[in-house]
PDB file of C-alpha atoms in Angstrom:
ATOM      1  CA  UNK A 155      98.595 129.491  31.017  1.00 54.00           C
ATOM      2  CA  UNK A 156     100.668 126.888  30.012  1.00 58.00           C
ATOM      3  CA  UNK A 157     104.296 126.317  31.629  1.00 80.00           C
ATOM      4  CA  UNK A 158     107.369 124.200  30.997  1.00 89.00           C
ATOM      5  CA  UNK A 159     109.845 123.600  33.660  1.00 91.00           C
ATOM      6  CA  UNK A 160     113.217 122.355  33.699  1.00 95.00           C
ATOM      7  CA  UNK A 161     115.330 120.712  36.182  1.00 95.00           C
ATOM      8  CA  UNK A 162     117.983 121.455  37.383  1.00 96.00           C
ATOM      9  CA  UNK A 163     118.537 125.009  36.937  1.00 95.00           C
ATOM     10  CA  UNK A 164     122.390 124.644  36.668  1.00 96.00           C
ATOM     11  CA  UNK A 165     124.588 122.013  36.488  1.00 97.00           C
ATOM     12  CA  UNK A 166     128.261 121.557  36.863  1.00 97.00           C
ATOM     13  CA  UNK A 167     130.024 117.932  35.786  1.00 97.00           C
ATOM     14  CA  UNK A 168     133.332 117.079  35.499  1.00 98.00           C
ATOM     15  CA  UNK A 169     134.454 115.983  31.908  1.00 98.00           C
ATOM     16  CA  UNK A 170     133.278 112.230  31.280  1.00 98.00           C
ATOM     17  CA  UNK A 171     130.471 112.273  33.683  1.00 98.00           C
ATOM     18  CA  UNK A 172     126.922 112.098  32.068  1.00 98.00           C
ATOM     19  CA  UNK A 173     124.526 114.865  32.165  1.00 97.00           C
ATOM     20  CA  UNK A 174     119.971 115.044  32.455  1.00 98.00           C
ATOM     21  CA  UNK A 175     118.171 117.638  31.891  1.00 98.00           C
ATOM     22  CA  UNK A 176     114.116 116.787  32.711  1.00 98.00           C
ATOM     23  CA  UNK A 177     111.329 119.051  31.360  1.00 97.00           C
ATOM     24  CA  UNK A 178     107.884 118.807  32.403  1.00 96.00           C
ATOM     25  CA  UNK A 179     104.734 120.718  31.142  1.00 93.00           C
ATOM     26  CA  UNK A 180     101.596 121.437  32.620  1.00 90.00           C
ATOM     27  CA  UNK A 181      99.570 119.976  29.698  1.00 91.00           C
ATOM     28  CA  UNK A 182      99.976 117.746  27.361  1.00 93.00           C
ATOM     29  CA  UNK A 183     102.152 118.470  24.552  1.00 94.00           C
ATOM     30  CA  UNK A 184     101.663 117.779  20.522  1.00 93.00           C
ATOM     31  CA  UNK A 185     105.539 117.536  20.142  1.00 93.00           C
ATOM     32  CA  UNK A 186     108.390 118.804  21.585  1.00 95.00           C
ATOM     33  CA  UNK A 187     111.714 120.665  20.601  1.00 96.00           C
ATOM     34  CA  UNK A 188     115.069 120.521  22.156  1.00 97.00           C
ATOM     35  CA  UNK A 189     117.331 123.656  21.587  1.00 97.00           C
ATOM     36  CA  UNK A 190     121.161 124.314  23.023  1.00 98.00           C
ATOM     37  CA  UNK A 191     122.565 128.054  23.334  1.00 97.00           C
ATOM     38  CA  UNK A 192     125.637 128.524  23.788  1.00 96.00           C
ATOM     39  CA  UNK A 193     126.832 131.480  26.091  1.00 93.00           C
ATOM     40  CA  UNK A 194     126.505 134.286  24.035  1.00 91.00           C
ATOM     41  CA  UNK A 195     124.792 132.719  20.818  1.00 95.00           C
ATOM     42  CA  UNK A 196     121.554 131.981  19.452  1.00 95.00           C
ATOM     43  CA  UNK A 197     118.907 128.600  20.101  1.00 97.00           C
ATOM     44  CA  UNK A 198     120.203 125.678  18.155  1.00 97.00           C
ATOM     45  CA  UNK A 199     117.570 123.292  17.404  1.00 96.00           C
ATOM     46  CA  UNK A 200     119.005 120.010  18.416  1.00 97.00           C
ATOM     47  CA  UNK A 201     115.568 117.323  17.894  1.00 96.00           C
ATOM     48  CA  UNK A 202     112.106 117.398  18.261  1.00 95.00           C
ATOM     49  CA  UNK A 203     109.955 114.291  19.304  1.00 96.00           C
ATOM     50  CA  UNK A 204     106.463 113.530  18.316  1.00 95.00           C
ATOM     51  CA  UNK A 205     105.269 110.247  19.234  1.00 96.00           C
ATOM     52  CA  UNK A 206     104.115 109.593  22.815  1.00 97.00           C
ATOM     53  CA  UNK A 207     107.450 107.078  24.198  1.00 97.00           C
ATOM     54  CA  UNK A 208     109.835 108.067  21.776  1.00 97.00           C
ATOM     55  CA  UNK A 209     113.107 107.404  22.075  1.00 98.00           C
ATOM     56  CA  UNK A 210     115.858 109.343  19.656  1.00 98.00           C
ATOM     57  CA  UNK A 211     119.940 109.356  19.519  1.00 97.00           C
ATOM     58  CA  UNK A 212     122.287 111.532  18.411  1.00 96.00           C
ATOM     59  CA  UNK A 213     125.875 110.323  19.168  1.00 97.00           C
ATOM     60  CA  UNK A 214     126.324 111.149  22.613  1.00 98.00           C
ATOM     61  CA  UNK A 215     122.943 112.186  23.462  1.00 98.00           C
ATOM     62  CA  UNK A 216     119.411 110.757  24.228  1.00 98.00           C
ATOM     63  CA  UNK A 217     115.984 112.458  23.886  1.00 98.00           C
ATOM     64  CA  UNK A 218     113.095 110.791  25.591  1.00 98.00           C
ATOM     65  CA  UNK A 219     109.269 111.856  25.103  1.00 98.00           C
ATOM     66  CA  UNK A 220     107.194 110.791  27.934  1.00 97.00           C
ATOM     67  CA  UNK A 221     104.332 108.142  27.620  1.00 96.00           C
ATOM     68  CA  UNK A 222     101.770 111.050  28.859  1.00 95.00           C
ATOM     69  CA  UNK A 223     103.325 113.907  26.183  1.00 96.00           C
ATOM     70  CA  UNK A 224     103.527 115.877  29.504  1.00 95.00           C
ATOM     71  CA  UNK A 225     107.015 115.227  29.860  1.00 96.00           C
ATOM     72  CA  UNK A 226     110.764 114.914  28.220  1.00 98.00           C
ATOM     73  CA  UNK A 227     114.460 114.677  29.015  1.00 98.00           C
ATOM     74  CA  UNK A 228     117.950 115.024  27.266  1.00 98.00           C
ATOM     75  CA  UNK A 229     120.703 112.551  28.349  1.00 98.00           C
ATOM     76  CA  UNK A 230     124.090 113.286  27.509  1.00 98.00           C
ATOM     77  CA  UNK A 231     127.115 110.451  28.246  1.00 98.00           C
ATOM     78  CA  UNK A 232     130.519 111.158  28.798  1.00 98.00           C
ATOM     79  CA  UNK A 233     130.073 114.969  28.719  1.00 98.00           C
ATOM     80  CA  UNK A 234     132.701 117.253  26.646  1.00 97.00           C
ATOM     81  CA  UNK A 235     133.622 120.735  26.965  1.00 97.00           C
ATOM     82  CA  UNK A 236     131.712 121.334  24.028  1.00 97.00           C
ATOM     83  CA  UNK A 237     128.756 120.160  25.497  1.00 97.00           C
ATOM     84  CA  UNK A 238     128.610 123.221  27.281  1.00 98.00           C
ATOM     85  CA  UNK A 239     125.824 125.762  26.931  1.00 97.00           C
ATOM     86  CA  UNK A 240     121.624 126.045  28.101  1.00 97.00           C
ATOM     87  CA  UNK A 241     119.871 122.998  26.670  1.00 98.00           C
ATOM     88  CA  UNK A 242     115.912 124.398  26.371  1.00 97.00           C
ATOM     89  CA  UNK A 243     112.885 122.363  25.743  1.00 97.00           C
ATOM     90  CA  UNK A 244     110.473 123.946  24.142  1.00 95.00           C
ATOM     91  CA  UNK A 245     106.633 122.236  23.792  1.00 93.00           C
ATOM     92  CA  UNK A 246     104.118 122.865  21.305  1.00 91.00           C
ATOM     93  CA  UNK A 247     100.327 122.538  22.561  1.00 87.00           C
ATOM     94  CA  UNK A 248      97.983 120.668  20.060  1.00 83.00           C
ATOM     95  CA  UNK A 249      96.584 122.649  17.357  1.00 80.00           C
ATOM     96  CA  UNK A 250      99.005 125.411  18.154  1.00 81.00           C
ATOM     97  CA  UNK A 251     101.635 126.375  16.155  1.00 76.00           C
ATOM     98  CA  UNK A 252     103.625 128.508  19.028  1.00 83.00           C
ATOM     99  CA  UNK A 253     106.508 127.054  21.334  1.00 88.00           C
ATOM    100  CA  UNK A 254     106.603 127.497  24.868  1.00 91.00           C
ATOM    101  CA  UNK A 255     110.159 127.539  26.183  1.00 93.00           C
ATOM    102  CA  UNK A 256     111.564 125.691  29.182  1.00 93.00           C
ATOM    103  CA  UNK A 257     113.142 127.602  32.064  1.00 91.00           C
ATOM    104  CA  UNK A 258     116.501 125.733  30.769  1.00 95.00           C
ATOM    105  CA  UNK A 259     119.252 124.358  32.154  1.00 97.00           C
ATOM    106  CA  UNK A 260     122.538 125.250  32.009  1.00 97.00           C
ATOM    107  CA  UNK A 261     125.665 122.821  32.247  1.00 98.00           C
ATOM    108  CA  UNK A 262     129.006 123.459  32.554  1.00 98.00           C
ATOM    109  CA  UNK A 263     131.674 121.189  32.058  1.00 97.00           C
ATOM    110  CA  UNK A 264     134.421 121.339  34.123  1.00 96.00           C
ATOM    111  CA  UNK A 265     137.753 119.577  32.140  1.00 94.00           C
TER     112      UNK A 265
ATOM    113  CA  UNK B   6     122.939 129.307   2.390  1.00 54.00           C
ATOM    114  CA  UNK B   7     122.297 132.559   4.138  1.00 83.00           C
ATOM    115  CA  UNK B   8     120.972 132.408   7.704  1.00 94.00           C
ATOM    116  CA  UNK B   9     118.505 134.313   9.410  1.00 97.00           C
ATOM    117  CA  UNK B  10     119.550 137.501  10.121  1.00 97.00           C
ATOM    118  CA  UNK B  11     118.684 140.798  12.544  1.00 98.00           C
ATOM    119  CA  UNK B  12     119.210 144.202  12.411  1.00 98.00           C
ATOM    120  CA  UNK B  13     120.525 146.129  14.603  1.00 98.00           C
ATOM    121  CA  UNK B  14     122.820 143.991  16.396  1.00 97.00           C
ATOM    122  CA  UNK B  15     122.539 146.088  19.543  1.00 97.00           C
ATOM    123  CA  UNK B  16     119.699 148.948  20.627  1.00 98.00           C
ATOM    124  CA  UNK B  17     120.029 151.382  23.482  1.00 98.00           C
ATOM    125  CA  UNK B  18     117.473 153.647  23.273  1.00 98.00           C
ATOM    126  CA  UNK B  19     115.753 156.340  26.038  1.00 97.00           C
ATOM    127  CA  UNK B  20     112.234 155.404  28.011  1.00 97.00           C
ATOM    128  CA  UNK B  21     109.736 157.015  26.169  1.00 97.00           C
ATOM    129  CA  UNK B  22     111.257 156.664  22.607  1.00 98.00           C
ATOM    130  CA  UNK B  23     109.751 154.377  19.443  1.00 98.00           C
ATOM    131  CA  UNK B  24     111.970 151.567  18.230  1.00 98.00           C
ATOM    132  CA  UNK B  25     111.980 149.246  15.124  1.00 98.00           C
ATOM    133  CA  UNK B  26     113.690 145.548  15.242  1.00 98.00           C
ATOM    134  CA  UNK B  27     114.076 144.190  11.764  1.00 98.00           C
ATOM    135  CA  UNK B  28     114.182 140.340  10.486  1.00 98.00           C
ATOM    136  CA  UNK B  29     115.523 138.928   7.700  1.00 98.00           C
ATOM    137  CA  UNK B  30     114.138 134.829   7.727  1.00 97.00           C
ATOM    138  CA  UNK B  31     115.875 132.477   5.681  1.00 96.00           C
ATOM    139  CA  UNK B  32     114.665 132.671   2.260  1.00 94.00           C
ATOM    140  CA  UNK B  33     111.921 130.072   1.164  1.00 92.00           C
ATOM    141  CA  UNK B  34     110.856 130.476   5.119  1.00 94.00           C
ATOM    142  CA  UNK B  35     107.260 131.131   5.474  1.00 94.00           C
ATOM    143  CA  UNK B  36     106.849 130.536   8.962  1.00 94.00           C
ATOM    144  CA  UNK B  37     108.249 133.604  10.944  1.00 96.00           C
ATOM    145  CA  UNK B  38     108.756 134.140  14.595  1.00 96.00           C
ATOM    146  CA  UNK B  39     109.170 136.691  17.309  1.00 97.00           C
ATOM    147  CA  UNK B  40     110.805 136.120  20.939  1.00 97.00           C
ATOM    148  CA  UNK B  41     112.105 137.779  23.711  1.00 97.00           C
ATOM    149  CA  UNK B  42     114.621 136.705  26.303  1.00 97.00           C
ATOM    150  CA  UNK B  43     115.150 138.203  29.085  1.00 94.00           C
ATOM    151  CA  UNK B  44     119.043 137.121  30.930  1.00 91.00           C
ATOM    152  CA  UNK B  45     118.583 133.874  32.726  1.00 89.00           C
ATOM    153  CA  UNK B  46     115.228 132.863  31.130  1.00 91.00           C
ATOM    154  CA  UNK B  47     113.731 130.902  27.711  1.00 93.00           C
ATOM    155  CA  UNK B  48     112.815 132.828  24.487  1.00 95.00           C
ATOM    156  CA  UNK B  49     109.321 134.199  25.528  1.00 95.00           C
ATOM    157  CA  UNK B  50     106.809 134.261  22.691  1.00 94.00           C
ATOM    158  CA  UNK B  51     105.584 137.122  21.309  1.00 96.00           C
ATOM    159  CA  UNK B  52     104.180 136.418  17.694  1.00 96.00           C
ATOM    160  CA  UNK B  53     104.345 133.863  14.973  1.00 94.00           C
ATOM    161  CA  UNK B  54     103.348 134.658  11.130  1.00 95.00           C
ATOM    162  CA  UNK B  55     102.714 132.254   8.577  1.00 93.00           C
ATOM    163  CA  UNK B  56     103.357 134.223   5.026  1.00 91.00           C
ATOM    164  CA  UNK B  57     102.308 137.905   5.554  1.00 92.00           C
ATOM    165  CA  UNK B  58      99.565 137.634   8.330  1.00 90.00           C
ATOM    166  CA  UNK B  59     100.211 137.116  11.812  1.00 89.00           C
ATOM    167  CA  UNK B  60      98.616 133.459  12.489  1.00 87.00           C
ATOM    168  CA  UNK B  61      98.958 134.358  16.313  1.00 91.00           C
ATOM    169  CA  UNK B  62     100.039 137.216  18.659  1.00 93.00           C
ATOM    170  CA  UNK B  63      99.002 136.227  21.455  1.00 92.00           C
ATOM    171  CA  UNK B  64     102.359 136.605  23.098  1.00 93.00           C
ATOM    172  CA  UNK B  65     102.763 140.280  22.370  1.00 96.00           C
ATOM    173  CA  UNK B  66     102.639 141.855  26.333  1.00 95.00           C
ATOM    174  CA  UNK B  67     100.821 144.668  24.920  1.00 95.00           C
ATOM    175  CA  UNK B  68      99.237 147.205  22.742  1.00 96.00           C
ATOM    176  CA  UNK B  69     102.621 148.639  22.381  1.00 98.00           C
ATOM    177  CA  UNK B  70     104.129 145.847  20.697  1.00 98.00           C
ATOM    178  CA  UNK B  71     103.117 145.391  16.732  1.00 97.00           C
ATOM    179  CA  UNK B  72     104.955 144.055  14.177  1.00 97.00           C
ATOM    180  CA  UNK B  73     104.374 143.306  10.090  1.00 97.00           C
ATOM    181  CA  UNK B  74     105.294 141.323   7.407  1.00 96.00           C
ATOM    182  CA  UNK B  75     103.992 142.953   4.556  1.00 95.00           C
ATOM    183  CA  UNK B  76     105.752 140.837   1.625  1.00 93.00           C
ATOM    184  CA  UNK B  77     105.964 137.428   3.640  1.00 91.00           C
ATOM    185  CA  UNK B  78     109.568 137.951   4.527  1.00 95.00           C
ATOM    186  CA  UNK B  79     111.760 140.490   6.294  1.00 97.00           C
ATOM    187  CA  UNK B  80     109.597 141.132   9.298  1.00 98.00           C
ATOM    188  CA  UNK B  81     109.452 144.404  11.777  1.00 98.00           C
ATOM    189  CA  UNK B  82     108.848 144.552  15.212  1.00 98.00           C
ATOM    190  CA  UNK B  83     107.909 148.137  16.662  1.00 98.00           C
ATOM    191  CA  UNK B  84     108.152 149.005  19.944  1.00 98.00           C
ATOM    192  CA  UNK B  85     106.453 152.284  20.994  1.00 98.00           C
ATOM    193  CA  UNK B  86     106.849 154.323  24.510  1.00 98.00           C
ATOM    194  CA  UNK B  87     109.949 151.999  25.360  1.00 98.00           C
ATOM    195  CA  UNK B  88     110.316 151.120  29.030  1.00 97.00           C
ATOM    196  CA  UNK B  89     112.757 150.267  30.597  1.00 97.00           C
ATOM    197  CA  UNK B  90     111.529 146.703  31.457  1.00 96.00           C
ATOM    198  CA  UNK B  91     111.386 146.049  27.872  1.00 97.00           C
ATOM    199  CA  UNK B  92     114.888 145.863  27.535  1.00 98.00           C
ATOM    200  CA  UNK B  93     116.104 142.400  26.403  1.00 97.00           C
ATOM    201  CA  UNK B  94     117.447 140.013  23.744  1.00 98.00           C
ATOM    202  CA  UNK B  95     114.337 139.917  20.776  1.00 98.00           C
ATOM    203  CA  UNK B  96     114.810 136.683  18.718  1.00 98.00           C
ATOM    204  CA  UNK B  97     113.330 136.214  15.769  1.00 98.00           C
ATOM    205  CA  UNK B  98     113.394 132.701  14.061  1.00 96.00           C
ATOM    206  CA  UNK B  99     112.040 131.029  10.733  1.00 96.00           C
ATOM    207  CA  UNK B 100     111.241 128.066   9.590  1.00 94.00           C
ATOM    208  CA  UNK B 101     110.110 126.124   6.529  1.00 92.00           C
ATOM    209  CA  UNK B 102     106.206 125.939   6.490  1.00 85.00           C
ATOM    210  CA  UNK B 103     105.071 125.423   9.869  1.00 74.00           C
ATOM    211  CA  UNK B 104     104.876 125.091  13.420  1.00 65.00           C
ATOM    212  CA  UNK B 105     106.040 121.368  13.211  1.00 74.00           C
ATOM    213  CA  UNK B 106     109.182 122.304  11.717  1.00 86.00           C
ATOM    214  CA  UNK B 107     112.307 123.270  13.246  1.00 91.00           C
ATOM    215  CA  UNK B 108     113.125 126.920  13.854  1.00 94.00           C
ATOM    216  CA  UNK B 109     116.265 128.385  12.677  1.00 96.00           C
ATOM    217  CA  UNK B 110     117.118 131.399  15.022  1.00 97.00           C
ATOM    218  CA  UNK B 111     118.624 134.712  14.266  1.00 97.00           C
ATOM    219  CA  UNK B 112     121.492 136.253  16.409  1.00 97.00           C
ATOM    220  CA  UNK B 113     119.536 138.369  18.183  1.00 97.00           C
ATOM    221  CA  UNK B 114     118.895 142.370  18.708  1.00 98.00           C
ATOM    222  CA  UNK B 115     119.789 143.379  22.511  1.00 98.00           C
ATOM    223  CA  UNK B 116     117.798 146.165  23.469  1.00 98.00           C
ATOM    224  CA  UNK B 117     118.180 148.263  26.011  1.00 98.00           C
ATOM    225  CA  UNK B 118     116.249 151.167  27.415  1.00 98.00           C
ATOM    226  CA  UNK B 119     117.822 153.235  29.884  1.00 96.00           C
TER     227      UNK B 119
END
């Protein structure tokens, strides 16, 4: 069946430092989601990517598609405590209209 | 607007026992989805429906998962013969038309099954 990892698991920074997350899937993806939960709350979608290389911004952070559509990552600069929470990537397969949730990564940021 | 909201907030219920996990999408949503997280771990899958039928359950773990959409919005998920490795947080999430749009979550029903 089809899997989506995330790396690292965890992931402690001090305030100011930058932050990846990587997610990789097992087969190629149609698009891909990014979600953040914060401890105790709900998935908040954050972006989704479509186009094999695609590179989007939001403020601090940067979402990256992979050339293959097997792969993605989140980049976040200069890290805030409100940054904190698990960042999930979640892939959709073509023709499918389920997502399949990353193992996630969660980052805490220590001020 | 109003979000997507789930009823009840919390479950405990004995092994053995029949529960009901309600959804209320946002309105306008016709895209409806079931998940279940487990502490530690991503939403897991369970079922997507697009207006009333369900367009894929292919996540459900097993016959004793079903859940309906009769008018093409509040949704129920029924769980019969809990066990206790059922327990967990069910999310259910909506969105506009489709798979390609973004999924608005609800806050979640923590079950647990003692």
């Amino acid at each position: 069946g089809q899997q989506v990892m995330q790396i690292p698991q965890y992931q402690h920074v001090q305030e100011g430092e930058d932050f990846t997350t990587y997610c990789n899937s097992s087969t190629t993806l149609s698009n891909i989601q990014w979600y953040k939960q914060r401890p105790g709350g709900h998935p908040v979608f954050l972006i989704q990517l479509v186009k094999s290389g695609e590179v989007k911004k939001q403020k601090r952070l940067t979402f990256q598609f992979g050339e293959a559509k097997k792969n993605s990552s989140l980049h976040i600069t200069a890290t805030q405590t409100t940054d904190v929470g698990t960042y999930f990537c979640a892939g959709r397969r073509t023709g499918a209209n389920n997502l399949f949730f990353g193992t996630g990564t969660r980052l805490t940021v220590i001020p | 607007g109003a979000g997507v909201s789930q009823t009840p907030s919390n479950k405990v219920t004995e092994k053995g026992k029949y529960v009901e996990l309600r959804c209320d999408p946002i309105s306008g949503h016709t895209a409806l989805y079931w998940y279940r997280q487990s502490l530690g771990q991503g939403p897991e899958f369970l079922i997507y429906f697009q207006g009333t039928g369900a367009a894929d359950d292919s996540g459900l773990p097993n016959d004793r998962f079903f859940a309906v959409r009769p008018e093409g919005s509040v949704s129920t998920l029924k769980i019969q013969r809990t066990e206790r490795g059922d327990s967990a947080v069910y999310l259910c999430a909506s969105s506009l038309s489709s798979g390609l749009d973004e999924q608005f979550f609800g806050p979640g029903t923590r079950l647990t099954v003692l």
